[in-house]
């Protein structure tokens, strides 16, 4: 008995501020002009992708007390650029990463509900958390939140916004010109929320949007993050795009769903993945090598090591051996505002492991970073990439991928033209959109139907 | 100095978009489309109409609570339009569909973050390629404060009591700080900060990015922005004022102030007050527009306009009242009135259509041609940016010289 083929979900991540983007490539265009975002979004929609994804960073990264200057710096406001993209696309989902620490539920709920109305039901929210005082220095609230409370605030933040979305049911607006009744219910939008982090009440002023609520994504890999996603998210933006790691993560998270009364298909797992695509596998391997060397200059390699060493390593030769001094394990970190800082939880062990790897392979600092860093997940001809992506999804390493091209804004064009048709031929990727909303693309029920289902069941 | 009637200088025209129009019964008119107010298509059609009329810009009203006929509280009425979308997002949704017209959403600054708003309006400037603005608004409503739960706003009992004046002054001072932080963030990147220097591997010249280090009574912001300096350098900042305290905000921080004079003497007096405050603020060399706000019922003959107003008042159950002067009449009569106000020192007007579906096309297809016949309004868009349309230069970056 063969099981039915899973349908693949594909999304496009407009590369933000890390060294994915090869900005020095002559093909690279603007990373900030709207025309770049429009080109990227239209390509994704032409390829029938589920959605476009934007990451977030609310303070410019620093290293050694100075603004980091080696990668792309600067990006637009998430809500605003997604609203504009709704004007140049018809079907593509619009997913924005919005921080639950440096925002307030009422305002974020207004913005997402507005985006959902203005896009005809295509909005999604990647809920992230933050606690650091560094980012907080840009906000009224400041860096007020103890790290251990960040998920508790995030959970309550999300719950509160869901209460606001649900404060309108969708049938309140009558707008009967003859009788003069606009609203059926003067109390539409009423809410009261009393909790540890938020104590708010009043009336929400955005009526129910086409999707009822935006689709909810979660990113974050900790134990709390996985539980948060299993309990509350529609999809996870994960970082395990390899077969084995992907399967382990997939199994772990999907198995957590049952305790929240949820089915396997109510949470999609979508890792970020990069790719190197060329006419032949050999050409793609060569392209991948070139891209990696462009992404990791000598200076970038040293900066990358500084995340672990927590020291100024600028005097080292990136083409030479790894530093023989030990990482500084004090809390005061040399690098601020980067997610990677938290990836290396045991710097001493990481340094030891890297030294061993470098010695065994005769790698320089730069070689090490090139070989241990984010290599392209999919390398090959269109046939190879289509086959590999499909194999991973059918083997439950994920439900699909969020592709991050290394060139802005044309980096998806070849994938759309050459890989997508192959997936369509295999019958594992849509040739037409299933419906107008992102929930249709992702196969997620409308929250009102879920509510009705639960009402019937109880 | 004062323009003669034979050679009037051009005036500027904006239109204020709110729901189905400014009359509370406007949604009951046949052209009102009350069921479409939450759709992108509705706003796209309105802004396209305004652009057809070569207007300088549209403003889009907003608020952090339900609309209300009371000044300070929700009214729980069911016979008027309730519910609205975020104005910055409406403006952004419309931006790619238009080419020339300025887009000026309202933003409430009392409960929001200057860092977020700064990058949102900068992004609106990117997506509109230089046509973004901002209308700054405060809120003294206790119910809206309760939506955020971060501060309580004491109820204003008597407007002229010292406590009320103190509260209002504090909210406007905070607004001035807010705009200052927003403006510094727009300048926190120099225009040529992105260098893409392959030789040194540097994407930006970090010496051209600046911490703004804003410290105020209510908040502090470190900076720099995460969004590069927008196309206009400084998008347009606008504010509405009815008394000295907000006039001071206009004089200190705005590019366009909206005022609500009911006659030309009042207009002259308010303009004089704003100009004096502008001098006190050290900005007398900067172009600061003072626009008059007017609610308009426009028809081809005056009786029709008056009858329409009566009909709407009957539907609403009470005569329409406004902070602004309410004009009821023909395009030609309105053109006369605007000319008189212009001679009293106003440089433009923000018209509030009583019924958007009726009075907006009456502005673009009736008033505009009338003004053009008189040589008082443009016959084609003469600039690509909103600042350009208003005769405002692209400002130098405040941090560039200090580097």
Short mmCIF file of N, CA, C and O in Angstrom, two decimals, chain A residues 204-311:
data_model
loop_
_atom_site.label_atom_id
_atom_site.label_comp_id
_atom_site.label_asym_id
_atom_site.label_seq_id
_atom_site.Cartn_x
_atom_site.Cartn_y
_atom_site.Cartn_z
N UNK A 204 -12.78 46.61 19.83
CA UNK A 204 -11.88 46.50 18.68
C UNK A 204 -12.57 47.14 17.48
O UNK A 204 -13.76 46.93 17.27
N UNK A 205 -11.83 47.92 16.70
CA UNK A 205 -12.52 48.69 15.66
C UNK A 205 -12.29 48.21 14.23
O UNK A 205 -12.58 48.93 13.29
N UNK A 206 -11.76 46.99 14.08
CA UNK A 206 -11.69 46.42 12.73
C UNK A 206 -12.62 45.20 12.66
O UNK A 206 -12.39 44.19 13.33
N UNK A 207 -13.68 45.29 11.86
CA UNK A 207 -14.59 44.15 11.74
C UNK A 207 -13.88 42.91 11.19
O UNK A 207 -12.78 42.99 10.64
N UNK A 208 -14.53 41.77 11.35
CA UNK A 208 -13.91 40.48 11.03
C UNK A 208 -13.42 40.47 9.58
O UNK A 208 -14.12 40.89 8.66
N UNK A 209 -12.22 39.92 9.42
CA UNK A 209 -11.56 39.96 8.10
C UNK A 209 -11.83 38.66 7.35
O UNK A 209 -12.33 37.70 7.92
N UNK A 210 -11.50 38.63 6.05
CA UNK A 210 -11.85 37.46 5.23
C UNK A 210 -11.38 36.13 5.82
O UNK A 210 -12.10 35.14 5.73
N UNK A 211 -10.17 36.09 6.39
CA UNK A 211 -9.71 34.82 6.96
C UNK A 211 -10.13 34.65 8.42
O UNK A 211 -9.72 33.70 9.06
N UNK A 212 -10.90 35.57 8.92
CA UNK A 212 -11.26 35.51 10.34
C UNK A 212 -10.09 35.95 11.20
O UNK A 212 -10.16 36.92 11.93
N UNK A 213 -9.02 35.22 11.08
CA UNK A 213 -7.76 35.58 11.71
C UNK A 213 -6.67 35.36 10.67
O UNK A 213 -6.81 34.49 9.81
N UNK A 214 -5.57 36.07 10.80
CA UNK A 214 -4.46 35.73 9.91
C UNK A 214 -3.97 34.32 10.24
O UNK A 214 -4.19 33.82 11.35
N UNK A 215 -3.32 33.68 9.30
CA UNK A 215 -2.63 32.42 9.58
C UNK A 215 -1.50 32.73 10.55
O UNK A 215 -0.84 33.76 10.44
N UNK A 216 -1.27 31.83 11.52
CA UNK A 216 -0.24 32.09 12.53
C UNK A 216 0.96 31.16 12.33
O UNK A 216 0.81 29.94 12.31
N UNK A 217 2.11 31.78 12.14
CA UNK A 217 3.38 31.04 12.05
C UNK A 217 4.15 31.24 13.33
O UNK A 217 4.00 32.26 14.02
N UNK A 218 5.03 30.28 13.58
CA UNK A 218 5.90 30.44 14.72
C UNK A 218 7.30 30.03 14.28
O UNK A 218 7.46 29.09 13.50
N UNK A 219 8.29 30.75 14.75
CA UNK A 219 9.68 30.37 14.49
C UNK A 219 10.37 30.29 15.83
O UNK A 219 10.05 31.05 16.73
N UNK A 220 11.31 29.41 15.96
CA UNK A 220 11.96 29.28 17.27
C UNK A 220 12.00 27.82 17.61
O UNK A 220 11.04 27.09 17.41
N UNK A 221 13.13 27.40 18.14
CA UNK A 221 13.42 25.98 18.18
C UNK A 221 13.52 25.44 19.60
O UNK A 221 13.67 24.24 19.80
N UNK A 222 13.42 26.29 20.59
CA UNK A 222 13.57 25.82 21.96
C UNK A 222 12.39 24.93 22.33
O UNK A 222 11.39 24.86 21.62
N UNK A 223 12.50 24.28 23.47
CA UNK A 223 11.41 23.46 24.01
C UNK A 223 10.13 24.29 24.10
O UNK A 223 9.06 23.88 23.64
N UNK A 224 10.27 25.50 24.67
CA UNK A 224 9.08 26.36 24.80
C UNK A 224 8.54 26.74 23.44
O UNK A 224 7.32 26.82 23.24
N UNK A 225 9.46 26.99 22.50
CA UNK A 225 9.04 27.38 21.17
C UNK A 225 8.25 26.27 20.49
O UNK A 225 7.23 26.51 19.84
N UNK A 226 8.71 25.03 20.67
CA UNK A 226 8.02 23.90 20.04
C UNK A 226 6.63 23.70 20.65
O UNK A 226 5.66 23.43 19.94
N UNK A 227 6.56 23.85 21.95
CA UNK A 227 5.26 23.71 22.61
C UNK A 227 4.30 24.83 22.18
O UNK A 227 3.12 24.60 21.93
N UNK A 228 4.85 26.03 22.13
CA UNK A 228 4.06 27.19 21.72
C UNK A 228 3.47 26.94 20.32
O UNK A 228 2.28 27.13 20.08
N UNK A 229 4.32 26.45 19.42
CA UNK A 229 3.86 26.18 18.05
C UNK A 229 2.81 25.07 18.04
O UNK A 229 1.78 25.19 17.37
N UNK A 230 3.07 24.00 18.80
CA UNK A 230 2.13 22.87 18.78
C UNK A 230 0.78 23.28 19.33
O UNK A 230 -0.26 22.81 18.89
N UNK A 231 0.78 24.20 20.28
CA UNK A 231 -0.48 24.61 20.89
C UNK A 231 -1.21 25.65 20.05
O UNK A 231 -2.43 25.66 20.04
N UNK A 232 -0.47 26.52 19.36
CA UNK A 232 -1.12 27.73 18.84
C UNK A 232 -0.90 28.06 17.37
O UNK A 232 -1.60 28.90 16.84
N UNK A 233 0.09 27.45 16.72
CA UNK A 233 0.44 27.92 15.38
C UNK A 233 -0.22 27.09 14.29
O UNK A 233 -0.60 25.94 14.51
N UNK A 234 -0.36 27.70 13.10
CA UNK A 234 -0.82 26.98 11.92
C UNK A 234 0.37 26.41 11.14
O UNK A 234 0.22 25.48 10.37
N UNK A 235 1.52 27.01 11.32
CA UNK A 235 2.72 26.56 10.60
C UNK A 235 3.96 26.97 11.37
O UNK A 235 3.96 27.95 12.11
N UNK A 236 5.03 26.20 11.16
CA UNK A 236 6.31 26.52 11.77
C UNK A 236 7.32 26.85 10.69
O UNK A 236 7.44 26.13 9.69
N UNK A 237 8.02 27.92 10.91
CA UNK A 237 9.13 28.32 10.06
C UNK A 237 10.37 27.73 10.74
O UNK A 237 10.86 28.28 11.71
N UNK A 238 10.85 26.57 10.27
CA UNK A 238 11.95 25.91 10.98
C UNK A 238 13.25 26.06 10.23
O UNK A 238 13.29 26.59 9.12
N UNK A 239 14.35 25.58 10.85
CA UNK A 239 15.62 25.71 10.16
C UNK A 239 16.25 24.36 9.83
O UNK A 239 17.42 24.28 9.54
N UNK A 240 15.46 23.29 9.89
CA UNK A 240 16.01 21.97 9.60
C UNK A 240 15.62 21.51 8.20
O UNK A 240 14.61 20.84 8.02
N UNK A 241 16.44 21.86 7.25
CA UNK A 241 16.10 21.54 5.87
C UNK A 241 16.84 20.31 5.36
O UNK A 241 16.78 20.00 4.19
N UNK A 242 17.55 19.60 6.24
CA UNK A 242 18.16 18.35 5.79
C UNK A 242 17.21 17.20 6.11
O UNK A 242 16.28 17.35 6.91
N UNK A 243 17.47 16.05 5.49
CA UNK A 243 16.53 14.94 5.61
C UNK A 243 16.40 14.44 7.06
O UNK A 243 15.32 14.42 7.63
N UNK A 244 17.55 14.10 7.66
CA UNK A 244 17.50 13.47 8.99
C UNK A 244 17.03 14.45 10.08
O UNK A 244 16.15 14.16 10.86
N UNK A 245 17.66 15.62 10.08
CA UNK A 245 17.26 16.63 11.08
C UNK A 245 15.81 17.04 10.89
O UNK A 245 15.07 17.24 11.85
N UNK A 246 15.43 17.17 9.62
CA UNK A 246 14.07 17.56 9.31
C UNK A 246 13.07 16.54 9.82
O UNK A 246 12.06 16.89 10.45
N UNK A 247 13.39 15.26 9.58
CA UNK A 247 12.47 14.20 10.04
C UNK A 247 12.36 14.18 11.57
O UNK A 247 11.27 14.01 12.11
N UNK A 248 13.50 14.39 12.24
CA UNK A 248 13.48 14.37 13.71
C UNK A 248 12.61 15.52 14.24
O UNK A 248 11.76 15.32 15.12
N UNK A 249 12.79 16.69 13.67
CA UNK A 249 12.01 17.85 14.10
C UNK A 249 10.53 17.65 13.79
O UNK A 249 9.65 17.91 14.62
N UNK A 250 10.29 17.16 12.59
CA UNK A 250 8.92 16.95 12.12
C UNK A 250 8.17 16.00 13.06
O UNK A 250 7.07 16.28 13.53
N UNK A 251 8.82 14.87 13.35
CA UNK A 251 8.20 13.88 14.23
C UNK A 251 7.95 14.45 15.61
O UNK A 251 6.87 14.32 16.19
N UNK A 252 8.98 15.13 16.12
CA UNK A 252 8.87 15.68 17.48
C UNK A 252 7.70 16.66 17.58
O UNK A 252 6.86 16.55 18.47
N UNK A 253 7.64 17.58 16.65
CA UNK A 253 6.62 18.63 16.78
C UNK A 253 5.23 18.09 16.48
O UNK A 253 4.26 18.39 17.19
N UNK A 254 5.12 17.25 15.45
CA UNK A 254 3.78 16.72 15.12
C UNK A 254 3.25 15.86 16.27
O UNK A 254 2.04 15.83 16.50
N UNK A 255 4.17 15.18 16.97
CA UNK A 255 3.71 14.35 18.09
C UNK A 255 3.22 15.17 19.28
O UNK A 255 2.58 14.64 20.18
N UNK A 256 3.58 16.43 19.30
CA UNK A 256 3.13 17.28 20.40
C UNK A 256 1.69 17.77 20.19
O UNK A 256 1.08 18.35 21.09
N UNK A 257 1.16 17.59 18.98
CA UNK A 257 -0.14 18.19 18.67
C UNK A 257 -1.29 17.54 19.43
O UNK A 257 -2.22 18.22 19.84
N UNK A 258 -1.19 16.23 19.61
CA UNK A 258 -2.33 15.49 20.16
C UNK A 258 -2.75 16.03 21.52
O UNK A 258 -3.93 16.17 21.81
N UNK A 259 -1.75 16.40 22.32
CA UNK A 259 -2.11 16.84 23.68
C UNK A 259 -2.87 18.16 23.67
O UNK A 259 -3.48 18.55 24.66
N UNK A 260 -2.82 18.87 22.53
CA UNK A 260 -3.62 20.10 22.41
C UNK A 260 -4.89 19.85 21.60
O UNK A 260 -5.55 20.78 21.14
N UNK A 261 -5.21 18.56 21.39
CA UNK A 261 -6.42 18.22 20.66
C UNK A 261 -6.36 18.59 19.19
O UNK A 261 -7.39 18.87 18.57
N UNK A 262 -5.16 18.55 18.63
CA UNK A 262 -5.03 18.96 17.22
C UNK A 262 -4.53 17.79 16.37
O UNK A 262 -3.83 16.90 16.85
N UNK A 263 -4.94 17.83 15.10
CA UNK A 263 -4.53 16.78 14.16
C UNK A 263 -3.20 17.16 13.50
O UNK A 263 -2.81 18.32 13.46
N UNK A 264 -2.54 16.13 12.91
CA UNK A 264 -1.25 16.33 12.23
C UNK A 264 -1.31 17.39 11.14
O UNK A 264 -0.36 18.12 10.93
N UNK A 265 -2.45 17.44 10.45
CA UNK A 265 -2.51 18.37 9.30
C UNK A 265 -2.89 19.79 9.72
O UNK A 265 -3.07 20.66 8.89
N UNK A 266 -2.99 20.03 11.02
CA UNK A 266 -3.32 21.39 11.46
C UNK A 266 -2.08 22.23 11.76
O UNK A 266 -2.19 23.38 12.19
N UNK A 267 -0.91 21.64 11.56
CA UNK A 267 0.34 22.40 11.74
C UNK A 267 1.30 22.00 10.63
O UNK A 267 1.70 20.84 10.53
N UNK A 268 1.66 22.97 9.78
CA UNK A 268 2.59 22.69 8.69
C UNK A 268 4.00 23.02 9.13
O UNK A 268 4.23 24.00 9.85
N UNK A 269 4.95 22.19 8.67
CA UNK A 269 6.34 22.44 9.02
C UNK A 269 7.11 22.82 7.77
O UNK A 269 7.19 22.04 6.81
N UNK A 270 7.60 24.04 7.77
CA UNK A 270 8.20 24.62 6.57
C UNK A 270 9.58 25.20 6.88
O UNK A 270 9.70 26.33 7.34
N UNK A 271 10.63 24.43 6.62
CA UNK A 271 11.98 24.96 6.86
C UNK A 271 12.39 25.97 5.80
O UNK A 271 11.92 25.91 4.65
N UNK A 272 13.25 26.87 6.18
CA UNK A 272 13.89 27.76 5.22
C UNK A 272 14.94 26.95 4.47
O UNK A 272 15.61 26.10 5.06
N UNK A 273 15.06 27.18 3.17
CA UNK A 273 16.04 26.43 2.39
C UNK A 273 16.60 27.31 1.28
O UNK A 273 15.87 28.08 0.65
N UNK A 274 17.91 27.19 1.08
CA UNK A 274 18.53 27.89 -0.05
C UNK A 274 18.86 26.86 -1.13
O UNK A 274 18.79 25.65 -0.90
N UNK A 275 19.19 27.36 -2.29
CA UNK A 275 19.41 26.41 -3.40
C UNK A 275 20.43 27.00 -4.38
O UNK A 275 20.61 28.22 -4.44
N UNK A 276 21.08 26.10 -5.11
CA UNK A 276 21.93 26.51 -6.23
C UNK A 276 21.46 25.71 -7.44
O UNK A 276 21.58 24.48 -7.47
N UNK A 277 20.91 26.42 -8.39
CA UNK A 277 20.26 25.79 -9.53
C UNK A 277 21.03 26.12 -10.81
O UNK A 277 21.33 27.29 -11.07
N UNK A 278 21.37 25.09 -11.59
CA UNK A 278 22.02 25.31 -12.88
C UNK A 278 21.53 24.23 -13.84
O UNK A 278 20.75 23.35 -13.45
N UNK A 279 22.01 24.28 -15.08
CA UNK A 279 21.50 23.34 -16.08
C UNK A 279 21.87 21.90 -15.75
O UNK A 279 21.09 20.98 -16.00
N UNK A 280 23.08 21.72 -15.21
CA UNK A 280 23.50 20.36 -14.87
C UNK A 280 23.92 20.32 -13.40
O UNK A 280 24.22 21.35 -12.80
N UNK A 281 24.00 19.11 -12.88
CA UNK A 281 24.44 18.96 -11.49
C UNK A 281 25.85 19.50 -11.30
O UNK A 281 26.15 20.14 -10.28
N UNK A 282 26.72 19.23 -12.25
CA UNK A 282 28.11 19.68 -12.11
C UNK A 282 28.19 21.21 -12.10
O UNK A 282 28.89 21.81 -11.26
N UNK A 283 27.44 21.83 -12.99
CA UNK A 283 27.43 23.30 -13.01
C UNK A 283 26.85 23.86 -11.71
O UNK A 283 27.29 24.89 -11.21
N UNK A 284 25.86 23.18 -11.18
CA UNK A 284 25.25 23.64 -9.93
C UNK A 284 26.23 23.52 -8.77
O UNK A 284 26.30 24.40 -7.91
N UNK A 285 26.99 22.43 -8.75
CA UNK A 285 28.01 22.28 -7.70
C UNK A 285 29.02 23.42 -7.77
O UNK A 285 29.41 23.99 -6.75
N UNK A 286 29.41 23.75 -8.97
CA UNK A 286 30.38 24.84 -9.16
C UNK A 286 29.75 26.17 -8.73
O UNK A 286 30.39 26.98 -8.04
N UNK A 287 28.50 26.38 -9.13
CA UNK A 287 27.80 27.60 -8.73
C UNK A 287 27.71 27.69 -7.20
O UNK A 287 27.96 28.74 -6.60
N UNK A 288 27.39 26.57 -6.57
CA UNK A 288 27.26 26.57 -5.10
C UNK A 288 28.58 26.97 -4.45
O UNK A 288 28.60 27.74 -3.49
N UNK A 289 29.69 26.44 -4.99
CA UNK A 289 31.01 26.79 -4.44
C UNK A 289 31.26 28.30 -4.59
O UNK A 289 31.71 28.96 -3.66
N UNK A 290 30.97 28.81 -5.76
CA UNK A 290 31.22 30.24 -6.01
C UNK A 290 30.37 31.10 -5.08
O UNK A 290 30.85 32.05 -4.46
N UNK A 291 29.10 30.73 -4.96
CA UNK A 291 28.20 31.51 -4.10
C UNK A 291 28.70 31.48 -2.66
O UNK A 291 28.73 32.51 -1.98
N UNK A 292 29.11 30.31 -2.18
CA UNK A 292 29.59 30.22 -0.80
C UNK A 292 30.79 31.13 -0.57
O UNK A 292 30.90 31.78 0.46
N UNK A 293 31.68 31.17 -1.54
CA UNK A 293 32.86 32.02 -1.35
C UNK A 293 32.47 33.50 -1.41
O UNK A 293 33.05 34.33 -0.73
N UNK A 294 31.46 33.81 -2.21
CA UNK A 294 30.98 35.21 -2.24
C UNK A 294 30.27 35.57 -0.94
O UNK A 294 30.37 36.69 -0.45
N UNK A 295 29.56 34.60 -0.39
CA UNK A 295 28.81 34.87 0.85
C UNK A 295 29.74 35.01 2.04
O UNK A 295 29.45 35.74 2.98
N UNK A 296 30.84 34.28 2.01
CA UNK A 296 31.75 34.27 3.15
C UNK A 296 33.11 34.82 2.73
O UNK A 296 34.01 34.09 2.33
N UNK A 297 33.23 36.12 2.81
CA UNK A 297 34.54 36.75 2.57
C UNK A 297 35.41 36.46 3.79
O UNK A 297 34.93 35.98 4.82
N UNK A 298 36.69 36.79 3.67
CA UNK A 298 37.57 36.61 4.82
C UNK A 298 37.07 37.39 6.02
O UNK A 298 37.01 36.88 7.16
N UNK A 299 36.64 38.63 5.76
CA UNK A 299 36.15 39.47 6.87
C UNK A 299 34.89 38.88 7.48
O UNK A 299 34.72 38.85 8.70
N UNK A 300 34.00 38.38 6.62
CA UNK A 300 32.77 37.77 7.13
C UNK A 300 33.09 36.54 7.97
O UNK A 300 32.48 36.31 9.02
N UNK A 301 34.08 35.76 7.53
CA UNK A 301 34.45 34.55 8.28
C UNK A 301 34.93 34.91 9.69
O UNK A 301 34.55 34.28 10.68
N UNK A 302 35.77 35.93 9.78
CA UNK A 302 36.26 36.35 11.10
C UNK A 302 35.10 36.82 11.98
O UNK A 302 35.02 36.48 13.17
N UNK A 303 34.20 37.60 11.38
CA UNK A 303 33.05 38.10 12.16
C UNK A 303 32.20 36.93 12.65
O UNK A 303 31.67 36.94 13.76
N UNK A 304 32.10 35.92 11.80
CA UNK A 304 31.30 34.75 12.19
C UNK A 304 31.94 34.04 13.38
O UNK A 304 31.25 33.64 14.32
N UNK A 305 33.24 33.92 13.36
CA UNK A 305 33.93 33.29 14.49
C UNK A 305 33.75 34.10 15.77
O UNK A 305 33.71 33.55 16.87
N UNK A 306 33.65 35.40 15.61
CA UNK A 306 33.50 36.26 16.80
C UNK A 306 32.19 35.98 17.55
O UNK A 306 32.11 36.21 18.74
N UNK A 307 31.16 35.47 16.82
CA UNK A 307 29.92 35.12 17.54
C UNK A 307 30.22 34.10 18.64
O UNK A 307 29.63 34.12 19.71
N UNK A 308 31.13 33.16 18.32
CA UNK A 308 31.45 32.08 19.27
C UNK A 308 32.53 32.54 20.24
O UNK A 308 32.42 32.35 21.45
N UNK A 309 33.56 33.18 19.70
CA UNK A 309 34.69 33.53 20.57
C UNK A 309 34.38 34.72 21.48
O UNK A 309 35.01 34.90 22.50
N UNK A 310 33.42 35.54 21.05
CA UNK A 310 33.06 36.70 21.86
C UNK A 310 34.28 37.59 22.09
O UNK A 310 34.46 38.16 23.17
N UNK A 311 35.14 37.65 21.11
CA UNK A 311 36.37 38.46 21.20
C UNK A 311 36.59 39.13 19.85
O UNK A 311 36.13 38.62 18.82
#
